[in-house]
Amino acid sequence: MRIQELLEEPISTGQLLNNLRSRLEPMAVKSAYISDHMSELVQETIIQAEEAYRGYLKLPGTGGEREFIGNPPCWLERRHDDNEFLWQLNRMTHWQALLEAYSLTKDEKYGRKVIEEMLDWIKVVEIREDMIDYPLSYFEGCHPLRALELGIRNYKTWPLILEHLGHTDLFTEAILEQYLEAVYKQTKILRKVSPLLWPKADHNHFLMECLGILTTALYFPELREAEEWRTFAIEGIERCGLAQLTEDGGQIEGCPSYHNGCMFWFGLAVVLAKRFHFQFSEQYMRLFRKNLDYSIYSLRPTGKSVPVGDSHANNLAVMGAVYGYMALDDLTWLGLATNLIDTREVLHEAGKHAWRALDVQQFYEDLQSLQGQHYECNKSTTFWNRTLHQAIIRSGWDSKALSFLFTCRSPIQNAHAHIDLMSFDFTALGKDMICDPGIFCYREDEDRKQFKSANYHSTLLIDGRDHFEYISSFQFGPQKAGEIYNVEDRGFYQIASAYHLNYEPVVPHRHIALVDHQLLVIADRVTGLEQNRVERYFHLDYTEVEAAPERVIATSEIANLAIYTYPQEQVELLPGRLSDVNDIAREATRVRFQGTYSGVVTLLTVLVPYQGDHAPAVNIEPEGDGCYTLNYGRRYHIEIMDKDMTISKPV
């Protein structure tokens, strides 16, 4: 295929290369500034580039360690029984370090390595014209031409070749011809299959695929289809905004990791609009701004996102904040991140995106301005997303605050969800105490099943059954209604309430309240029981745990947790695991309370975080059906009903 056949008007390859170069960023200026001012980033980039040059990468399935993937990479090899290994290898994210290292050092070995790998990939992964008519299911398979990989390559990694090498002698006319032919074929396929895969635009995959189409059109407006691709992609990204960004704030899938990714993708679209001189609608921009708040709300006071659903406990709220800044010229979200994450860590994570800043000097100077200050915030400490059915309640915007995320969404949005109805995650006094387990992996294996199961979450089960059936890694059985139906700030306590019908005729309600910024009160009221076993699980981020009928004590060097419950039931300590990144888990402890009941049962649990050697004195006294007196420093009267819990302070 001659690339002139792809163009709206036939021009020489030399002219096309000149046109392309006129659209590229001044990478020499940018790299010089980064080299002079961001030495830590430079050093880290070169270390990563050296590993990639040698052919050693960390990928899903490699257990968090670098593994030799071939030199050139074995693009078609699926390892560790993990599809993600092959998919992520074929996203070429390691090219970023190689290309940045080239711009920083001018060592041609890094640039040549990327060119050689690109040419090898084109040769090995043959893209034929008839592939565009393959069955739609083909583009969901485990191979380099899955639709998502087509999108990611075209917006994230292949354009970096243009930016870092396009002005150099390494990027010749012959290389341009091979590059453009490969990108054109991929984009043409993507333009056909992506809207068929995601007709509702309600998934992060469609967003990335639209970004891939848009990026190709912006870099190569000379292509015959460029204007149609550009129009389609902009409209597609707008549709993604309407379908995925909720009015309360929070991407539709309800997973903080994917939400933070979407803030990057939606924000990158705005950065591209700034650079290539077009605009998104006012509605799109309003939704984007509103949804940036969720990145901060879903950030634990300890500086890691709550890993609810398919999420990691990581600091990528910073990434969302960076693209809020780049898109809106607003430091609010980066400022709030510094309240909860060490400022050096924020600057380090944000600095990784310096290459995408349109004005890298201004970006660096604004980041430096965040040091040594507490960012003042007037945002509410009570958050309720009615679409996601998540409540996030905290005592304040500092690293020692008490905070919990409570979720109950049924039916689910998509299979990135876990079986975690009425589950919660709790942080206090600088310690993650009760934790969502995270992803661990996407593999079709027992680990995946375990990490998604209800008994690995801090929730309530009937007769040991999941809330709904786990069929496979991305497939569940039918689900009945479930929701968080009330969230309120009632002065000295903030409360959220949920229920679900997946155990009908048994119906559980759960109320969680943060009381006086010092303790958590959890009430479970379960109706319709007929000699059913009620199990309550708490997944603790502790290994030092002691259990007795009257209380459970978990201790660590940072902060401790005491758990009191009424009535006193059988209590067991079970092994648990918590995962912050792919393939790596740390030991944890699950606490299970259980008893057998008929009719209606009310179960009260009080969580008291504390520091020091002495456990707090807590006493729970029943006062009739659903009524209790809680003594902890002072008296609280608690009344539990099916659909509410009230707390008062008797005089």
Short mmCIF file of C-alpha atoms in Angstrom, two decimals, residues 22 201 248 330 376 402-403 467 488 603:
data_model
loop_
_atom_site.label_atom_id
_atom_site.label_comp_id
_atom_site.label_asym_id
_atom_site.label_seq_id
_atom_site.Cartn_x
_atom_site.Cartn_y
_atom_site.Cartn_z
CA SER A 22 5.09 21.46 12.03
CA ALA A 201 -20.75 4.62 25.15
CA ASP A 248 -23.10 13.51 41.69
CA ASP A 330 -7.04 24.75 38.35
CA GLU A 376 -8.02 24.89 52.52
CA LEU A 402 -11.78 8.92 60.09
CA SER A 403 -13.31 7.92 56.77
CA HIS A 467 -25.10 -12.14 47.19
CA GLU A 488 -27.38 12.38 55.86
CA LEU A 603 -26.98 -6.89 65.19
#
